[in-house]
Amino acid sequence: MPGSASTGPSCPRSCAERLDSLSVTASALTVARGGAPATRAATPAPEPAPPPGDGGVLGGLLDIVTGGRGCSAPRVGDPAAVQGARLSDVVLAIEGLSTSGAHHADHVTLRGTLPWAEVDRMAGLVVGGVSSPSSSALQEGAAGSPGTAILRGTICGQGVGINLSPAVTEAGGVSLTVTSVSWAGREVPADQSVAGKTALEWLGMGSSSLGLPADALPAGFRVTSARVGGGGIDIRIEASDTDLPTPTVS
């Protein structure tokens, strides 16, 4: 008809207002408490090199207690300082998405990785006594096993390794819990007391875990799976019968 505009193919109303499924991929996605910026730990001062004739792990702990080697008792990290995290390799799957009005979904599944660089950043906030923290996979997770990550660094010039096991918290976040500690090549029970403090306290850990808090996720979302992967901690986040927030995706 002369003067009429082409509108393209028509679609039933149900098609325009609802999608049965939608899949989205992104290189990264940031989750945070109230949009808070990612917090970074202060850069620690360089540590003195250990002298010859190292006294082993207990000697190292006592050196800290007595002020030997110029080391002082480490600051205690604060798990609450972790306000959020940046996930990588994100895949978002949405079922039953309403496209009119509020974007409501029947079910949302988000898979992504908490990369090692983010674990290191968190460790810098929570593991206050360890300098230059560096995490990696010790044993990747498999069916029925979350695997084990290891956080390496130094304290008073001695190498330290902290084995971490990922788990989903009751609140719906991710916890990386200390399962064992090695220092100067020796295994140390995390609850071993030296001069009135546990090994964890001397390492600058006020608690036995670090991780992503549940309240950093959008309302209604919770972590349902966490295990060690090659590039970091692989996690799955889900929500049902929810209105979708606007994520920060890059």
PDB file of C-alpha atoms in Angstrom, residues 126-247:
ATOM      1  CA  VAL A 126      42.424 -12.093  54.592  1.00  0.00           C
ATOM      2  CA  VAL A 127      45.830 -13.763  55.058  1.00  0.00           C
ATOM      3  CA  GLY A 128      47.539 -10.745  56.578  1.00  0.00           C
ATOM      4  CA  GLY A 129      50.921 -12.232  57.433  1.00  0.00           C
ATOM      5  CA  VAL A 130      51.803 -13.802  54.078  1.00  0.00           C
ATOM      6  CA  SER A 131      53.728 -11.736  51.549  1.00  0.00           C
ATOM      7  CA  SER A 132      53.322 -12.142  47.783  1.00  0.00           C
ATOM      8  CA  PRO A 133      50.463 -14.680  47.936  1.00  0.00           C
ATOM      9  CA  SER A 134      50.179 -16.830  44.821  1.00  0.00           C
ATOM     10  CA  SER A 135      47.519 -19.498  44.357  1.00  0.00           C
ATOM     11  CA  SER A 136      47.204 -22.417  41.961  1.00  0.00           C
ATOM     12  CA  ALA A 137      45.576 -25.820  41.631  1.00  0.00           C
ATOM     13  CA  LEU A 138      47.153 -28.578  43.692  1.00  0.00           C
ATOM     14  CA  GLN A 139      44.520 -31.121  42.682  1.00  0.00           C
ATOM     15  CA  GLU A 140      41.683 -30.253  40.307  1.00  0.00           C
ATOM     16  CA  GLY A 141      38.188 -31.192  41.364  1.00  0.00           C
ATOM     17  CA  ALA A 142      36.235 -34.085  39.896  1.00  0.00           C
ATOM     18  CA  ALA A 143      32.870 -35.729  40.421  1.00  0.00           C
ATOM     19  CA  GLY A 144      32.317 -35.971  44.150  1.00  0.00           C
ATOM     20  CA  SER A 145      35.502 -34.077  45.046  1.00  0.00           C
ATOM     21  CA  PRO A 146      36.031 -30.289  45.136  1.00  0.00           C
ATOM     22  CA  GLY A 147      39.798 -30.636  44.711  1.00  0.00           C
ATOM     23  CA  THR A 148      42.503 -28.682  46.523  1.00  0.00           C
ATOM     24  CA  ALA A 149      44.077 -25.297  45.855  1.00  0.00           C
ATOM     25  CA  ILE A 150      47.364 -24.141  47.350  1.00  0.00           C
ATOM     26  CA  LEU A 151      48.260 -20.618  48.395  1.00  0.00           C
ATOM     27  CA  ARG A 152      52.010 -20.010  48.496  1.00  0.00           C
ATOM     28  CA  GLY A 153      53.934 -17.054  49.864  1.00  0.00           C
ATOM     29  CA  THR A 154      56.530 -16.100  52.460  1.00  0.00           C
ATOM     30  CA  ILE A 155      56.506 -15.009  56.068  1.00  0.00           C
ATOM     31  CA  CYS A 156      59.676 -13.788  57.741  1.00  0.00           C
ATOM     32  CA  GLY A 157      61.622 -15.037  54.740  1.00  0.00           C
ATOM     33  CA  GLN A 158      60.327 -18.604  55.002  1.00  0.00           C
ATOM     34  CA  GLY A 159      58.186 -20.278  52.390  1.00  0.00           C
ATOM     35  CA  VAL A 160      54.654 -21.128  53.432  1.00  0.00           C
ATOM     36  CA  GLY A 161      51.963 -23.181  51.734  1.00  0.00           C
ATOM     37  CA  ILE A 162      48.304 -23.199  52.700  1.00  0.00           C
ATOM     38  CA  ASN A 163      46.071 -25.908  51.254  1.00  0.00           C
ATOM     39  CA  LEU A 164      42.525 -24.715  50.589  1.00  0.00           C
ATOM     40  CA  SER A 165      39.366 -26.695  49.917  1.00  0.00           C
ATOM     41  CA  PRO A 166      36.420 -24.941  48.207  1.00  0.00           C
ATOM     42  CA  ALA A 167      32.883 -25.401  49.475  1.00  0.00           C
ATOM     43  CA  VAL A 168      29.470 -23.781  49.256  1.00  0.00           C
ATOM     44  CA  THR A 169      28.549 -21.986  52.468  1.00  0.00           C
ATOM     45  CA  GLU A 170      25.194 -22.407  54.155  1.00  0.00           C
ATOM     46  CA  ALA A 171      24.356 -18.821  53.195  1.00  0.00           C
ATOM     47  CA  GLY A 172      25.122 -19.488  49.523  1.00  0.00           C
ATOM     48  CA  GLY A 173      28.607 -18.066  49.073  1.00  0.00           C
ATOM     49  CA  VAL A 174      31.979 -19.695  48.379  1.00  0.00           C
ATOM     50  CA  SER A 175      34.399 -20.629  51.147  1.00  0.00           C
ATOM     51  CA  LEU A 176      38.039 -21.652  50.692  1.00  0.00           C
ATOM     52  CA  THR A 177      38.853 -23.386  53.955  1.00  0.00           C
ATOM     53  CA  VAL A 178      42.343 -24.157  55.216  1.00  0.00           C
ATOM     54  CA  THR A 179      42.908 -27.917  55.405  1.00  0.00           C
ATOM     55  CA  SER A 180      46.646 -27.905  56.165  1.00  0.00           C
ATOM     56  CA  VAL A 181      49.608 -25.553  56.487  1.00  0.00           C
ATOM     57  CA  SER A 182      53.251 -26.170  55.616  1.00  0.00           C
ATOM     58  CA  TRP A 183      56.004 -23.822  56.722  1.00  0.00           C
ATOM     59  CA  ALA A 184      59.719 -24.132  56.089  1.00  0.00           C
ATOM     60  CA  GLY A 185      59.012 -27.559  54.617  1.00  0.00           C
ATOM     61  CA  ARG A 186      57.149 -28.884  57.647  1.00  0.00           C
ATOM     62  CA  GLU A 187      53.479 -29.602  58.217  1.00  0.00           C
ATOM     63  CA  VAL A 188      51.955 -27.503  60.981  1.00  0.00           C
ATOM     64  CA  PRO A 189      48.502 -28.122  62.474  1.00  0.00           C
ATOM     65  CA  ALA A 190      46.402 -25.029  61.893  1.00  0.00           C
ATOM     66  CA  ASP A 191      45.309 -25.050  65.525  1.00  0.00           C
ATOM     67  CA  GLN A 192      48.795 -25.612  66.979  1.00  0.00           C
ATOM     68  CA  SER A 193      49.465 -23.060  69.698  1.00  0.00           C
ATOM     69  CA  VAL A 194      52.769 -21.200  69.851  1.00  0.00           C
ATOM     70  CA  ALA A 195      53.210 -18.455  72.456  1.00  0.00           C
ATOM     71  CA  GLY A 196      49.477 -18.240  72.961  1.00  0.00           C
ATOM     72  CA  LYS A 197      48.455 -18.034  69.304  1.00  0.00           C
ATOM     73  CA  THR A 198      47.585 -20.638  66.701  1.00  0.00           C
ATOM     74  CA  ALA A 199      49.612 -21.141  63.542  1.00  0.00           C
ATOM     75  CA  LEU A 200      46.800 -19.506  61.568  1.00  0.00           C
ATOM     76  CA  GLU A 201      46.941 -16.418  63.753  1.00  0.00           C
ATOM     77  CA  TRP A 202      50.683 -16.151  63.263  1.00  0.00           C
ATOM     78  CA  LEU A 203      50.061 -16.370  59.530  1.00  0.00           C
ATOM     79  CA  GLY A 204      47.695 -13.429  59.893  1.00  0.00           C
ATOM     80  CA  MET A 205      44.431 -15.354  59.566  1.00  0.00           C
ATOM     81  CA  GLY A 206      41.763 -14.536  62.099  1.00  0.00           C
ATOM     82  CA  SER A 207      39.568 -17.306  60.673  1.00  0.00           C
ATOM     83  CA  SER A 208      40.243 -20.549  58.849  1.00  0.00           C
ATOM     84  CA  SER A 209      38.759 -19.511  55.510  1.00  0.00           C
ATOM     85  CA  LEU A 210      38.456 -16.858  52.838  1.00  0.00           C
ATOM     86  CA  GLY A 211      36.046 -16.566  49.943  1.00  0.00           C
ATOM     87  CA  LEU A 212      33.175 -14.817  48.216  1.00  0.00           C
ATOM     88  CA  PRO A 213      30.371 -13.798  50.609  1.00  0.00           C
ATOM     89  CA  ALA A 214      26.795 -14.651  49.704  1.00  0.00           C
ATOM     90  CA  ASP A 215      25.693 -11.033  50.087  1.00  0.00           C
ATOM     91  CA  ALA A 216      27.983 -10.036  47.216  1.00  0.00           C
ATOM     92  CA  LEU A 217      25.552 -11.833  44.895  1.00  0.00           C
ATOM     93  CA  PRO A 218      22.289 -10.335  43.625  1.00  0.00           C
ATOM     94  CA  ALA A 219      19.276 -10.986  45.835  1.00  0.00           C
ATOM     95  CA  GLY A 220      17.881 -14.471  45.299  1.00  0.00           C
ATOM     96  CA  PHE A 221      21.090 -15.851  43.800  1.00  0.00           C
ATOM     97  CA  ARG A 222      23.310 -18.383  45.539  1.00  0.00           C
ATOM     98  CA  VAL A 223      26.325 -20.493  44.727  1.00  0.00           C
ATOM     99  CA  THR A 224      25.379 -24.142  44.232  1.00  0.00           C
ATOM    100  CA  SER A 225      28.730 -25.640  43.231  1.00  0.00           C
ATOM    101  CA  ALA A 226      32.425 -24.826  43.709  1.00  0.00           C
ATOM    102  CA  ARG A 227      35.502 -26.824  42.778  1.00  0.00           C
ATOM    103  CA  VAL A 228      39.125 -26.329  41.797  1.00  0.00           C
ATOM    104  CA  GLY A 229      39.819 -25.932  38.078  1.00  0.00           C
ATOM    105  CA  GLY A 230      42.927 -25.227  36.070  1.00  0.00           C
ATOM    106  CA  GLY A 231      42.309 -21.493  35.869  1.00  0.00           C
ATOM    107  CA  GLY A 232      40.794 -20.906  39.292  1.00  0.00           C
ATOM    108  CA  ILE A 233      37.766 -21.910  41.339  1.00  0.00           C
ATOM    109  CA  ASP A 234      34.951 -22.960  38.999  1.00  0.00           C
ATOM    110  CA  ILE A 235      31.590 -21.985  40.455  1.00  0.00           C
ATOM    111  CA  ARG A 236      27.923 -22.260  39.541  1.00  0.00           C
ATOM    112  CA  ILE A 237      25.424 -19.639  40.692  1.00  0.00           C
ATOM    113  CA  GLU A 238      21.660 -20.197  40.417  1.00  0.00           C
ATOM    114  CA  ALA A 239      18.336 -18.515  41.098  1.00  0.00           C
ATOM    115  CA  SER A 240      14.718 -19.529  40.515  1.00  0.00           C
ATOM    116  CA  ASP A 241      11.579 -17.459  39.990  1.00  0.00           C
ATOM    117  CA  THR A 242      13.514 -14.207  40.079  1.00  0.00           C
ATOM    118  CA  ASP A 243      13.570 -10.714  38.626  1.00  0.00           C
ATOM    119  CA  LEU A 244      16.857 -10.176  36.846  1.00  0.00           C
ATOM    120  CA  PRO A 245      19.217  -7.456  38.059  1.00  0.00           C
ATOM    121  CA  THR A 246      21.411  -5.527  35.673  1.00  0.00           C
ATOM    122  CA  PRO A 247      24.873  -7.134  35.862  1.00  0.00           C
TER     123      PRO A 247
END
